[in-house]
Coordinates of C-alpha atoms in Angstrom, one line a residue:
X2 CA 15.6 -1.5 22.3
X3 CA 13.5 1.8 22.5
X4 CA 9.8 1.5 22.3
X5 CA 7.2 4.8 21.7
X6 CA 4.2 5.3 23.0
X7 CA 2.9 4.8 19.2
X8 CA 3.5 0.3 19.6
X9 CA 2.9 -0.2 23.6
X10 CA -1.1 1.3 22.8
X11 CA -1.2 -0.7 19.4
X12 CA -0.7 -3.6 21.4
X13 CA -2.8 -2.7 24.0
X14 CA -5.4 -3.6 21.3
X15 CA -3.9 -5.6 19.2
X16 CA -5.9 -9.3 20.4
X17 CA -6.2 -10.9 17.4
X18 CA -2.8 -10.1 16.5
X19 CA -1.5 -11.7 19.9
X20 CA -3.5 -15.0 18.9
X21 CA -1.4 -14.6 15.3
X22 CA 2.0 -14.6 17.2
X23 CA 1.1 -17.5 18.9
X24 CA 0.3 -19.1 16.3
X25 CA 2.9 -18.7 13.6
X26 CA 6.2 -16.7 13.2
X27 CA 10.0 -16.5 14.0
X28 CA 11.5 -18.8 16.8
X29 CA 14.2 -17.7 19.3
X30 CA 16.8 -15.1 20.4
X31 CA 16.7 -12.0 21.3
X32 CA 16.5 -9.2 18.9
X33 CA 14.6 -11.3 16.2
X34 CA 15.8 -14.2 14.4
X35 CA 16.9 -17.4 15.1
X36 CA 19.8 -19.2 14.9
X37 CA 23.1 -17.3 14.1
X38 CA 24.3 -14.5 12.0
X39 CA 23.5 -16.5 8.6
X40 CA 19.5 -17.0 8.9
X41 CA 17.7 -14.2 8.2
X42 CA 13.8 -14.2 9.1
X43 CA 11.7 -12.0 6.1
X44 CA 8.4 -11.0 6.8
X45 CA 6.4 -10.3 3.9
X46 CA 2.6 -8.6 2.7
X47 CA 0.1 -11.0 0.6
X48 CA -0.3 -9.0 -2.3
X49 CA -2.2 -12.2 -3.9
X50 CA -2.7 -15.7 -4.1
X51 CA 0.8 -16.0 -5.9
X52 CA 3.0 -13.7 -3.4
X53 CA 4.0 -17.2 -1.2
X54 CA 5.0 -19.1 -4.2
X55 CA 6.9 -16.1 -6.1
X56 CA 9.0 -15.4 -2.7
X57 CA 9.7 -18.9 -2.3
X58 CA 11.5 -19.0 -5.2
X59 CA 13.2 -16.6 -5.1
X60 CA 14.6 -17.3 -1.4
X61 CA 15.0 -21.0 -3.2
X62 CA 17.7 -19.8 -6.2
X63 CA 19.2 -17.5 -3.4
X64 CA 20.1 -19.8 -1.3
X65 CA 21.3 -22.1 -4.2
X66 CA 23.4 -19.9 -4.9
X67 CA 24.4 -19.0 -0.9
X68 CA 24.5 -22.4 0.7
X69 CA 26.3 -20.7 4.1
X70 CA 22.6 -18.1 4.0
X71 CA 19.2 -19.2 5.1
X72 CA 15.9 -17.2 4.7
X73 CA 12.8 -17.8 6.8
X74 CA 9.6 -17.1 4.8
X75 CA 6.4 -15.5 6.6
X76 CA 3.6 -14.3 4.7
X77 CA 0.7 -11.4 6.9
X78 CA -2.3 -10.3 5.0
X79 CA -3.1 -6.7 4.4
X80 CA -5.2 -6.4 7.4
X81 CA -3.0 -8.2 9.9
X82 CA 0.5 -7.1 8.8
X83 CA 0.5 -4.1 11.1
X84 CA -0.7 -5.7 14.2
X85 CA 1.6 -8.6 14.4
X86 CA 4.8 -6.6 13.6
X87 CA 3.9 -4.3 16.2
X88 CA 3.5 -7.1 18.2
X89 CA 6.3 -8.9 17.2
X90 CA 8.5 -5.4 18.2
X91 CA 6.6 -5.6 21.8
X92 CA 8.1 -8.9 22.2
X93 CA 12.0 -8.8 21.0
X94 CA 11.0 -11.1 17.8
X95 CA 11.1 -7.9 15.3
X96 CA 12.0 -10.1 11.4
X97 CA 15.4 -8.9 9.9
X98 CA 13.6 -7.7 6.9
X99 CA 10.3 -6.6 6.4
X100 CA 8.0 -5.7 3.2
X101 CA 5.0 -3.0 4.3
X102 CA 4.6 0.0 3.4
X103 CA 5.3 2.2 5.6
X104 CA 8.5 2.8 7.9
X105 CA 9.1 5.9 9.7
X106 CA 8.2 5.2 13.3
X107 CA 10.3 2.3 13.1
X108 CA 13.0 4.8 12.5
X109 CA 12.3 7.2 14.7
X110 CA 12.1 4.3 17.4
X111 CA 16.4 3.7 16.4
X112 CA 14.9 0.4 15.3
X113 CA 15.8 0.2 11.7
X114 CA 19.5 0.2 9.6
X115 CA 20.1 2.8 7.2
X116 CA 19.7 1.5 3.7
X117 CA 23.1 2.3 3.2
X118 CA 24.2 -0.6 5.4
X119 CA 22.2 -3.2 3.6
X120 CA 22.8 -2.6 0.0
X121 CA 25.5 -1.6 -1.6
X122 CA 25.7 1.5 -3.7
X123 CA 24.7 -0.1 -6.8
X124 CA 21.5 -0.3 -5.5
X125 CA 20.8 2.4 -3.8
X126 CA 21.7 4.3 -6.7
X127 CA 19.7 2.3 -9.1
X128 CA 16.2 3.7 -7.5
X129 CA 14.4 6.8 -8.9
X130 CA 15.5 9.9 -7.1
X131 CA 11.1 10.6 -6.2
X132 CA 11.6 7.3 -4.2
X133 CA 14.6 7.3 -2.5
X134 CA 13.5 10.9 -1.2
X135 CA 9.9 9.2 -0.4
X136 CA 12.0 6.3 1.6
X137 CA 14.1 9.1 3.1
X138 CA 14.3 11.3 6.5
X139 CA 16.5 14.5 7.1
X140 CA 18.6 13.2 4.1
X141 CA 19.1 9.1 5.3
X142 CA 17.6 6.9 3.4
X143 CA 15.6 4.1 5.8
X144 CA 13.0 2.2 3.3
X145 CA 13.8 0.3 0.2
X146 CA 11.8 1.3 -2.1
X147 CA 10.0 -2.1 -3.4
X148 CA 7.4 -1.6 -5.6
X149 CA 5.2 1.2 -6.2
X150 CA 1.5 1.4 -7.4
X151 CA -0.8 4.3 -9.0
X152 CA -4.6 4.4 -9.1
X153 CA -6.9 5.2 -11.4
X154 CA -10.6 4.7 -12.4
X155 CA -11.8 1.3 -14.3
X156 CA -15.1 1.3 -15.4
X157 CA -17.1 -1.2 -17.0
X158 CA -18.1 0.3 -21.0
X159 CA -21.5 -2.1 -21.0
X160 CA -22.8 -0.8 -18.0
X161 CA -21.8 3.0 -19.5
X162 CA -23.8 1.9 -22.7
X163 CA -26.6 1.0 -21.1
X164 CA -26.7 3.9 -19.1
X165 CA -26.3 5.7 -22.0
X166 CA -23.0 7.6 -20.4
X167 CA -20.7 8.0 -23.1
X168 CA -17.3 9.0 -21.5
X169 CA -16.1 8.4 -18.3
X170 CA -16.2 11.5 -15.2
X171 CA -13.7 14.3 -14.9
X172 CA -15.2 15.6 -12.0
X173 CA -17.3 15.3 -8.9
X174 CA -20.3 17.1 -11.0
X175 CA -19.4 14.2 -13.9
X176 CA -18.9 11.6 -11.3
X177 CA -23.0 12.2 -9.6
X178 CA -24.3 12.9 -13.0
X179 CA -22.7 9.6 -13.7
X180 CA -23.8 7.0 -10.9
X181 CA -27.4 8.5 -10.6
X182 CA -27.7 7.2 -14.0
X183 CA -26.3 4.0 -13.2
X184 CA -28.0 4.1 -9.7
X185 CA -31.4 4.5 -12.4
X186 CA -30.6 1.7 -15.0
X187 CA -29.9 -1.0 -11.9
X188 CA -26.2 -0.9 -11.4
X189 CA -24.4 -0.2 -8.2
X190 CA -22.8 2.4 -8.9
X191 CA -19.2 3.2 -7.1
X192 CA -17.5 0.2 -5.0
X193 CA -16.0 2.5 -1.4
X194 CA -13.9 0.6 0.4
X195 CA -13.5 2.0 3.7
X196 CA -13.0 -1.2 5.6
X197 CA -10.0 -2.1 7.6
X198 CA -7.9 -3.1 4.5
X199 CA -7.1 -0.4 3.1
X200 CA -9.4 2.8 3.6
X201 CA -6.5 4.9 3.9
X202 CA -6.0 4.5 0.0
X203 CA -9.9 5.0 -0.4
X204 CA -10.3 8.2 1.9
X205 CA -6.7 9.9 0.1
X206 CA -8.6 9.8 -3.7
X207 CA -10.7 12.3 -2.2
X208 CA -9.3 13.9 -0.1
X209 CA -6.3 15.0 -2.8
X210 CA -9.7 15.1 -5.2
X211 CA -10.2 18.2 -3.4
X212 CA -7.2 19.7 -3.3
X213 CA -5.7 18.4 0.1
X214 CA -4.1 15.3 1.8
X215 CA -2.4 14.0 4.2
X216 CA 0.1 16.0 5.0
X217 CA 4.0 16.0 5.1
X218 CA 6.9 14.6 6.8
X219 CA 6.9 17.3 9.5
X220 CA 2.7 17.9 9.7
X221 CA -0.1 15.5 9.5
X222 CA -3.1 17.8 8.2
X223 CA -5.9 15.3 8.3
X224 CA -9.1 18.3 9.6
X225 CA -7.6 20.4 7.2
X226 CA -11.1 22.1 5.4
X227 CA -9.9 20.6 1.9
X228 CA -10.2 17.0 3.8
X229 CA -13.5 18.0 5.2
X230 CA -15.0 19.0 2.4
X231 CA -13.8 15.5 0.2
X232 CA -15.0 13.6 3.8
X233 CA -18.1 15.8 2.7
X234 CA -18.8 14.8 -0.7
X235 CA -18.0 11.3 0.2
X236 CA -20.8 10.7 2.5
X237 CA -22.9 12.6 0.2
X238 CA -22.2 9.4 -2.1
X239 CA -23.0 7.2 0.4
X240 CA -26.5 8.8 1.7
X241 CA -27.1 9.3 -2.1
X242 CA -27.0 5.4 -2.9
X243 CA -24.1 5.4 -5.1
X244 CA -22.3 2.9 -3.3
X245 CA -22.2 -0.5 -2.2
X246 CA -23.9 -1.3 1.9
X247 CA -22.1 -0.2 4.3
X248 CA -18.7 1.0 3.0
X249 CA -17.2 1.2 6.2
X250 CA -17.1 -2.9 6.4
X251 CA -16.0 -3.5 2.6
X252 CA -11.9 -4.4 1.8
X253 CA -11.0 -3.1 -1.2
X254 CA -10.0 -6.9 -2.3
X255 CA -13.5 -8.5 -1.9
X256 CA -14.9 -5.9 -3.5
X257 CA -12.6 -5.3 -6.4
X258 CA -13.3 -9.2 -7.3
X259 CA -17.5 -7.7 -7.4
X260 CA -16.1 -4.9 -9.9
X261 CA -14.6 -7.6 -12.0
X262 CA -17.3 -10.4 -12.3
X263 CA -19.1 -7.1 -13.3
X264 CA -21.4 -5.9 -10.9
X265 CA -20.0 -2.4 -9.7
X266 CA -20.5 0.4 -12.7
X267 CA -16.8 1.9 -11.2
X268 CA -14.0 1.8 -9.1
X269 CA -10.5 2.9 -8.4
X270 CA -8.1 -0.2 -9.0
X271 CA -4.6 -0.6 -9.2
X272 CA -2.4 -2.4 -12.0
X273 CA -2.3 -5.8 -10.7
X274 CA -6.2 -5.5 -11.3
X275 CA -5.7 -5.1 -15.1
X276 CA -4.1 -9.2 -14.8
X277 CA -6.6 -10.2 -12.2
X278 CA -9.4 -9.4 -15.4
X279 CA -7.3 -11.1 -17.7
X280 CA -7.6 -14.2 -15.4
X281 CA -10.8 -14.0 -13.5
X282 CA -13.3 -12.0 -16.3
X283 CA -11.0 -11.9 -19.4
X284 CA -14.7 -10.8 -21.4
X285 CA -15.3 -8.1 -19.0
X286 CA -15.5 -4.7 -21.4
X287 CA -13.8 -1.4 -19.0
X288 CA -11.8 1.2 -19.7
X289 CA -9.4 3.0 -17.2
X290 CA -8.9 6.8 -16.6
X291 CA -7.9 9.4 -14.4
X292 CA -9.6 9.9 -10.7
X293 CA -12.4 12.7 -10.4
X294 CA -11.8 15.3 -8.9
X295 CA -13.7 18.2 -7.6
X296 CA -12.2 20.4 -10.2
X297 CA -11.6 18.0 -13.1
X298 CA -7.3 18.9 -12.7
X299 CA -5.1 15.6 -12.8
X300 CA -4.2 13.5 -9.5
X301 CA -3.4 9.9 -8.8
X302 CA -2.1 8.1 -5.1
X303 CA 0.7 6.9 -6.0
X304 CA 1.6 4.4 -3.6
X305 CA 5.0 2.9 -2.8
X306 CA 5.8 -0.3 -0.6
X307 CA 9.1 -0.3 1.1
X308 CA 11.9 -2.9 2.3
X309 CA 13.7 -2.4 5.5
X310 CA 16.0 -3.9 8.0
X311 CA 16.2 -4.0 11.8
X312 CA 18.4 -4.0 14.4
X313 CA 19.6 -6.2 16.3
X314 CA 22.3 -8.0 19.2
X315 CA 23.4 -10.6 16.3
X316 CA 24.9 -8.6 13.5
X317 CA 23.2 -9.6 10.2
X318 CA 23.9 -6.6 7.9
X319 CA 26.4 -9.3 5.5
X320 CA 23.9 -11.8 5.0
X321 CA 20.6 -9.0 4.8
X322 CA 22.8 -7.3 1.9
X323 CA 23.6 -10.3 0.1
X324 CA 19.8 -10.7 0.0
X325 CA 18.9 -7.8 -0.6
X326 CA 21.2 -6.7 -3.7
X327 CA 20.0 -10.5 -5.1
X328 CA 16.7 -9.6 -5.0
X329 CA 17.0 -6.3 -6.5
X330 CA 19.1 -7.0 -9.6
X331 CA 17.0 -6.7 -13.0
X332 CA 16.0 -10.5 -14.0
X333 CA 14.8 -11.5 -10.3
X334 CA 13.3 -7.7 -9.4
X335 CA 11.5 -7.5 -12.3
X336 CA 10.1 -10.8 -12.2
X337 CA 8.7 -10.3 -9.1
X338 CA 7.2 -7.0 -9.9
X339 CA 5.9 -8.1 -13.0
X340 CA 4.3 -11.4 -11.9
X341 CA 2.2 -9.4 -9.1
X342 CA 1.3 -6.8 -11.8
X343 CA 3.3 -3.3 -10.0
X344 CA 5.5 -1.1 -11.2
X345 CA 9.0 -0.8 -10.6
X346 CA 10.6 1.3 -8.8
X347 CA 14.5 1.2 -10.1
X348 CA 15.9 2.6 -13.1
X349 CA 17.1 -0.8 -14.6
X350 CA 13.3 -1.9 -13.5
X351 CA 11.3 0.7 -16.1
X352 CA 14.0 0.1 -18.3
X353 CA 13.2 -3.5 -18.2
X354 CA 9.2 -2.8 -18.0
X355 CA 8.3 -0.1 -19.8
X356 CA 6.9 -2.0 -22.6
X357 CA 4.5 -3.3 -21.1
X358 CA 1.1 -3.0 -21.9
X359 CA -0.3 -3.8 -18.8
X360 CA 1.4 -0.7 -17.2
X361 CA 1.5 1.6 -19.6
X362 CA -2.2 3.5 -18.2
X363 CA -0.1 4.1 -15.1
X364 CA 3.8 4.9 -15.7
X365 CA 1.6 7.8 -17.9
X366 CA -0.3 8.5 -14.6
X367 CA 3.0 8.6 -12.4
X368 CA 3.5 12.1 -13.0
X369 CA 0.2 13.5 -11.2
X370 CA 0.9 11.4 -7.8
X371 CA 0.9 12.3 -5.0
X372 CA 2.7 10.0 -2.2
X373 CA 1.4 9.3 1.9
X374 CA 3.8 11.2 4.3
X375 CA 5.2 7.8 5.1
X376 CA 8.5 9.5 6.4
X377 CA 6.2 11.7 9.0
X378 CA 6.9 9.9 12.1
X379 CA 3.0 9.8 13.1
X380 CA 2.2 8.8 10.0
X381 CA 1.5 4.3 10.7
X382 CA -0.8 6.2 13.5
X383 CA -2.6 8.5 11.5
X384 CA -2.8 5.4 8.8
X385 CA -4.2 3.0 11.3
X386 CA -6.4 5.9 12.8
X387 CA -8.3 6.5 9.2
X388 CA -9.0 2.6 9.2
X389 CA -10.7 2.5 11.9
X390 CA -12.5 5.6 11.4
X391 CA -13.2 6.9 8.2
X392 CA -15.7 4.5 8.0
X393 CA -18.4 6.3 10.0
X394 CA -18.8 8.4 7.9
X395 CA -21.8 5.9 6.4
X396 CA -23.1 6.0 9.9
X397 CA -24.0 9.7 9.6
X398 CA -20.8 11.0 11.5
X399 CA -20.0 15.0 10.9
X400 CA -17.4 14.4 8.3
X401 CA -15.5 17.9 10.1
X402 CA -15.8 15.8 13.8
X403 CA -14.5 12.8 12.8
X404 CA -11.3 14.3 11.0
X405 CA -10.9 15.9 14.1
X406 CA -10.6 13.5 16.1
X407 CA -8.9 10.9 13.7
X408 CA -5.9 14.1 13.9
X409 CA -6.2 14.2 17.6
X410 CA -5.7 10.2 17.0
X411 CA -2.7 10.0 14.7
X412 CA -1.2 13.1 16.9
X413 CA -1.4 11.8 20.1
X414 CA -3.4 14.6 20.9

């Protein structure tokens, strides 16, 4: 098995992940799975408190139809999953199927089966073209588009009324003016989560909003002039007291719960946020608007997580294909996506879910979506570098110098 320096360096600092490996995970066998060719190990990320139960139901129903195949489930938090998978690869105990965001580094290290080996041609043809392209490198599809998401600005209508704001901001200038009004009214204006859970997403909002971005499949551009403008705006907002305390140590999920409780004026949210509000604070009066940008141009951060299958000394591709084709069948797939409140990546899924009022505002934003450069072999390292360092903006770090450091860490230069 080919292991790059990326994985070794990550494991050297992954003390927590090593403890996780010792306490749970997949048993036995080189190449990952315990058991024979029909015993599959599935590692997935946790999107909500219901994720584990939803997967357990999928597995139960699948095993009832395929009594010769067993599927062992491991659910990891987004905070831990990157370190856990890197540690397991280093130990030769990677899962058969993984749900995560980035896959290009695994493909570059020759660890994955191409998509055509793990699902039927009809399943591949069902993916929306944009998502297929986003899951391909040099014409070969490696990832299976799992769920999609778009970002939008959630704002508290009662807070806006209290502060005398009539419309959500469209530009950064609007945003700053509204934030000042909210602060004067005794309201924390904006939630900016720069903790390790998903700092790369919040940062992308400001990078792309400045006309920049993370780069493409070939080149990362974390320290571009446009990104420096975006990072400078982030720091300005923090320094003006328009965010919660200590953005660098705040994760998205708990901060979104603060918004849902009615204690923040604005925060960038996801399609599942709508369902979370219905469940936890249905009386909250809120609106959804496009994310403010420097010049007011339309933009949303589009995110597509993926499923992928790792190579193994025991060829489990027939069992993997049966399971994944089953999962992507419209009835099974749309039930899972709908339960978590995300957007489907398949044509049949979009047809089935297109009338869902909760996700329509996000579907409308997708034409202006910008995506992470997930097919860049260094994206995993770049994402980790942003997650671990961008919070230093709140500690007075010079934006240009900080981004040069992040770029160097991402590319190993």
